[in-house]
Amino acid sequence: MEDEALDDSMEGGGAQRVFHALSSAPRRKILAYLSASGLTAGEIADRFSMSKPAVSQHLSVLETAGLIKREKQGQFVHYSLIENNLVNVLNGFVQEVCPVGRPIKKESQARARAK
């Protein structure tokens, strides 16, 4: 009951959704993979050793939190970061100093340059 009141007091639960989204290591890794360029759902799933439905659930949480957007292009769903989102700016900073996120971000940047 108290958690519901907290959710309601934070812009319709927006802050709570963002913190929930960032509480998961796989979701933070997805944000790092999307840091420089978009990926399809399949390309994201290929980078994880979990089921595609599990990856889809993580993507849904990130989308609900307003951190990523999806765009259907033909038979593929492409995901990308929502630009100019303060949380994504802060997450990008953290990725620079995080030993796990730094190499993933570099991979994403290299992929963006190759396009």
PDB file of C-alpha atoms in Angstrom:
ATOM      1  CA  MET A   1       0.000   0.000   0.000  1.00  0.00           C
ATOM      2  CA  GLU A   2       2.802   2.400   0.891  1.00  0.00           C
ATOM      3  CA  ASP A   3       4.645   1.534  -2.362  1.00  0.00           C
ATOM      4  CA  GLU A   4       1.535   2.445  -4.384  1.00  0.00           C
ATOM      5  CA  ALA A   5       1.423   5.873  -2.749  1.00  0.00           C
ATOM      6  CA  LEU A   6       5.112   6.330  -3.520  1.00  0.00           C
ATOM      7  CA  ASP A   7       4.532   5.345  -7.156  1.00  0.00           C
ATOM      8  CA  ASP A   8       1.666   7.804  -7.485  1.00  0.00           C
ATOM      9  CA  SER A   9       3.701  10.640  -6.025  1.00  0.00           C
ATOM     10  CA  MET A  10       6.489  10.216  -8.589  1.00  0.00           C
ATOM     11  CA  GLU A  11       4.941  11.449 -11.817  1.00  0.00           C
ATOM     12  CA  GLY A  12       2.640   8.478 -12.198  1.00  0.00           C
ATOM     13  CA  GLY A  13       5.338   6.062 -11.067  1.00  0.00           C
ATOM     14  CA  GLY A  14       7.825   7.265 -13.698  1.00  0.00           C
ATOM     15  CA  ALA A  15      10.795   7.477 -11.367  1.00  0.00           C
ATOM     16  CA  GLN A  16       9.910   4.130  -9.828  1.00  0.00           C
ATOM     17  CA  ARG A  17       9.770   2.527 -13.314  1.00  0.00           C
ATOM     18  CA  VAL A  18      13.152   4.005 -14.238  1.00  0.00           C
ATOM     19  CA  PHE A  19      14.821   2.769 -11.057  1.00  0.00           C
ATOM     20  CA  HIS A  20      13.235  -0.643 -11.544  1.00  0.00           C
ATOM     21  CA  ALA A  21      14.499  -0.749 -15.142  1.00  0.00           C
ATOM     22  CA  LEU A  22      18.035   0.211 -14.106  1.00  0.00           C
ATOM     23  CA  SER A  23      18.107  -2.297 -11.242  1.00  0.00           C
ATOM     24  CA  SER A  24      18.770  -5.172 -13.654  1.00  0.00           C
ATOM     25  CA  ALA A  25      22.250  -5.905 -15.039  1.00  0.00           C
ATOM     26  CA  PRO A  26      20.871  -7.312 -18.337  1.00  0.00           C
ATOM     27  CA  ARG A  27      18.791  -4.158 -18.848  1.00  0.00           C
ATOM     28  CA  ARG A  28      21.822  -1.949 -18.170  1.00  0.00           C
ATOM     29  CA  LYS A  29      23.760  -4.035 -20.716  1.00  0.00           C
ATOM     30  CA  ILE A  30      20.964  -3.566 -23.266  1.00  0.00           C
ATOM     31  CA  LEU A  31      21.209   0.205 -22.747  1.00  0.00           C
ATOM     32  CA  ALA A  32      24.972  -0.014 -23.311  1.00  0.00           C
ATOM     33  CA  TYR A  33      24.459  -2.003 -26.524  1.00  0.00           C
ATOM     34  CA  LEU A  34      22.042   0.665 -27.737  1.00  0.00           C
ATOM     35  CA  SER A  35      24.283   3.564 -26.673  1.00  0.00           C
ATOM     36  CA  ALA A  36      25.574   4.428 -30.161  1.00  0.00           C
ATOM     37  CA  SER A  37      23.183   2.721 -32.565  1.00  0.00           C
ATOM     38  CA  GLY A  38      19.913   0.856 -32.688  1.00  0.00           C
ATOM     39  CA  LEU A  39      19.624  -2.922 -32.871  1.00  0.00           C
ATOM     40  CA  THR A  40      16.882  -5.324 -33.813  1.00  0.00           C
ATOM     41  CA  ALA A  41      15.321  -7.466 -31.121  1.00  0.00           C
ATOM     42  CA  GLY A  42      17.128 -10.482 -32.588  1.00  0.00           C
ATOM     43  CA  GLU A  43      20.502  -8.724 -32.547  1.00  0.00           C
ATOM     44  CA  ILE A  44      19.983  -7.849 -28.900  1.00  0.00           C
ATOM     45  CA  ALA A  45      18.876 -11.389 -28.011  1.00  0.00           C
ATOM     46  CA  ASP A  46      21.966 -12.845 -29.752  1.00  0.00           C
ATOM     47  CA  ARG A  47      24.164 -11.061 -27.211  1.00  0.00           C
ATOM     48  CA  PHE A  48      22.603 -12.812 -24.209  1.00  0.00           C
ATOM     49  CA  SER A  49      22.451 -16.388 -22.990  1.00  0.00           C
ATOM     50  CA  MET A  50      18.777 -16.198 -22.066  1.00  0.00           C
ATOM     51  CA  SER A  51      15.580 -16.988 -23.922  1.00  0.00           C
ATOM     52  CA  LYS A  52      14.181 -14.544 -26.463  1.00  0.00           C
ATOM     53  CA  PRO A  53      11.005 -14.116 -24.375  1.00  0.00           C
ATOM     54  CA  ALA A  54      13.187 -13.129 -21.388  1.00  0.00           C
ATOM     55  CA  VAL A  55      15.023 -10.551 -23.519  1.00  0.00           C
ATOM     56  CA  SER A  56      11.663  -9.317 -24.809  1.00  0.00           C
ATOM     57  CA  GLN A  57      10.496  -8.812 -21.219  1.00  0.00           C
ATOM     58  CA  HIS A  58      13.615  -6.759 -20.433  1.00  0.00           C
ATOM     59  CA  LEU A  59      12.996  -4.642 -23.546  1.00  0.00           C
ATOM     60  CA  SER A  60       9.403  -4.093 -22.450  1.00  0.00           C
ATOM     61  CA  VAL A  61      10.507  -2.878 -19.011  1.00  0.00           C
ATOM     62  CA  LEU A  62      12.986  -0.445 -20.598  1.00  0.00           C
ATOM     63  CA  GLU A  63      10.339   0.820 -23.010  1.00  0.00           C
ATOM     64  CA  THR A  64       7.757   1.266 -20.246  1.00  0.00           C
ATOM     65  CA  ALA A  65      10.316   3.267 -18.276  1.00  0.00           C
ATOM     66  CA  GLY A  66      10.755   5.600 -21.258  1.00  0.00           C
ATOM     67  CA  LEU A  67      14.407   4.701 -21.814  1.00  0.00           C
ATOM     68  CA  ILE A  68      14.125   3.064 -25.243  1.00  0.00           C
ATOM     69  CA  LYS A  69      11.759   3.174 -28.193  1.00  0.00           C
ATOM     70  CA  ARG A  70      10.879   0.569 -30.771  1.00  0.00           C
ATOM     71  CA  GLU A  71      10.063   0.925 -34.414  1.00  0.00           C
ATOM     72  CA  LYS A  72       8.616  -1.798 -36.604  1.00  0.00           C
ATOM     73  CA  GLN A  73      10.409  -1.953 -39.957  1.00  0.00           C
ATOM     74  CA  GLY A  74       9.038  -4.746 -42.104  1.00  0.00           C
ATOM     75  CA  GLN A  75       9.269  -7.962 -40.140  1.00  0.00           C
ATOM     76  CA  PHE A  76      11.860  -6.590 -37.704  1.00  0.00           C
ATOM     77  CA  VAL A  77      11.480  -4.506 -34.561  1.00  0.00           C
ATOM     78  CA  HIS A  78      14.331  -2.014 -34.102  1.00  0.00           C
ATOM     79  CA  TYR A  79      15.162  -0.621 -30.666  1.00  0.00           C
ATOM     80  CA  SER A  80      17.052   2.566 -29.878  1.00  0.00           C
ATOM     81  CA  LEU A  81      17.672   4.866 -26.941  1.00  0.00           C
ATOM     82  CA  ILE A  82      15.381   7.812 -26.415  1.00  0.00           C
ATOM     83  CA  GLU A  83      17.745  10.719 -27.029  1.00  0.00           C
ATOM     84  CA  ASN A  84      18.061  13.588 -24.555  1.00  0.00           C
ATOM     85  CA  ASN A  85      16.637  11.532 -21.706  1.00  0.00           C
ATOM     86  CA  LEU A  86      18.421  12.561 -18.494  1.00  0.00           C
ATOM     87  CA  VAL A  87      18.549   8.976 -17.290  1.00  0.00           C
ATOM     88  CA  ASN A  88      20.213   7.850 -20.533  1.00  0.00           C
ATOM     89  CA  VAL A  89      22.719  10.704 -20.261  1.00  0.00           C
ATOM     90  CA  LEU A  90      23.563   9.618 -16.717  1.00  0.00           C
ATOM     91  CA  ASN A  91      23.674   5.956 -17.781  1.00  0.00           C
ATOM     92  CA  GLY A  92      26.104   6.888 -20.571  1.00  0.00           C
ATOM     93  CA  PHE A  93      28.363   8.525 -17.996  1.00  0.00           C
ATOM     94  CA  VAL A  94      28.222   5.447 -15.765  1.00  0.00           C
ATOM     95  CA  GLN A  95      29.076   3.227 -18.750  1.00  0.00           C
ATOM     96  CA  GLU A  96      32.304   5.183 -19.217  1.00  0.00           C
ATOM     97  CA  VAL A  97      33.491   4.287 -15.728  1.00  0.00           C
ATOM     98  CA  CYS A  98      31.921   0.833 -15.402  1.00  0.00           C
ATOM     99  CA  PRO A  99      34.257  -2.072 -16.219  1.00  0.00           C
ATOM    100  CA  VAL A 100      31.354  -4.084 -17.674  1.00  0.00           C
ATOM    101  CA  GLY A 101      29.674  -1.289 -19.626  1.00  0.00           C
ATOM    102  CA  ARG A 102      32.795   0.320 -21.124  1.00  0.00           C
ATOM    103  CA  PRO A 103      33.657  -2.520 -23.585  1.00  0.00           C
ATOM    104  CA  ILE A 104      30.007  -2.933 -24.569  1.00  0.00           C
ATOM    105  CA  LYS A 105      29.720   0.785 -25.279  1.00  0.00           C
ATOM    106  CA  LYS A 106      32.901   0.631 -27.393  1.00  0.00           C
ATOM    107  CA  GLU A 107      31.398  -2.261 -29.381  1.00  0.00           C
ATOM    108  CA  SER A 108      28.268  -0.209 -29.980  1.00  0.00           C
ATOM    109  CA  GLN A 109      30.308   2.800 -31.130  1.00  0.00           C
ATOM    110  CA  ALA A 110      32.356   0.637 -33.517  1.00  0.00           C
ATOM    111  CA  ARG A 111      29.147  -0.797 -34.955  1.00  0.00           C
ATOM    112  CA  ALA A 112      27.745   2.702 -35.481  1.00  0.00           C
ATOM    113  CA  ARG A 113      30.903   3.813 -37.302  1.00  0.00           C
ATOM    114  CA  ALA A 114      30.749   0.736 -39.552  1.00  0.00           C
ATOM    115  CA  LYS A 115      27.227   1.602 -40.778  1.00  0.00           C
TER     116      LYS A 115
END
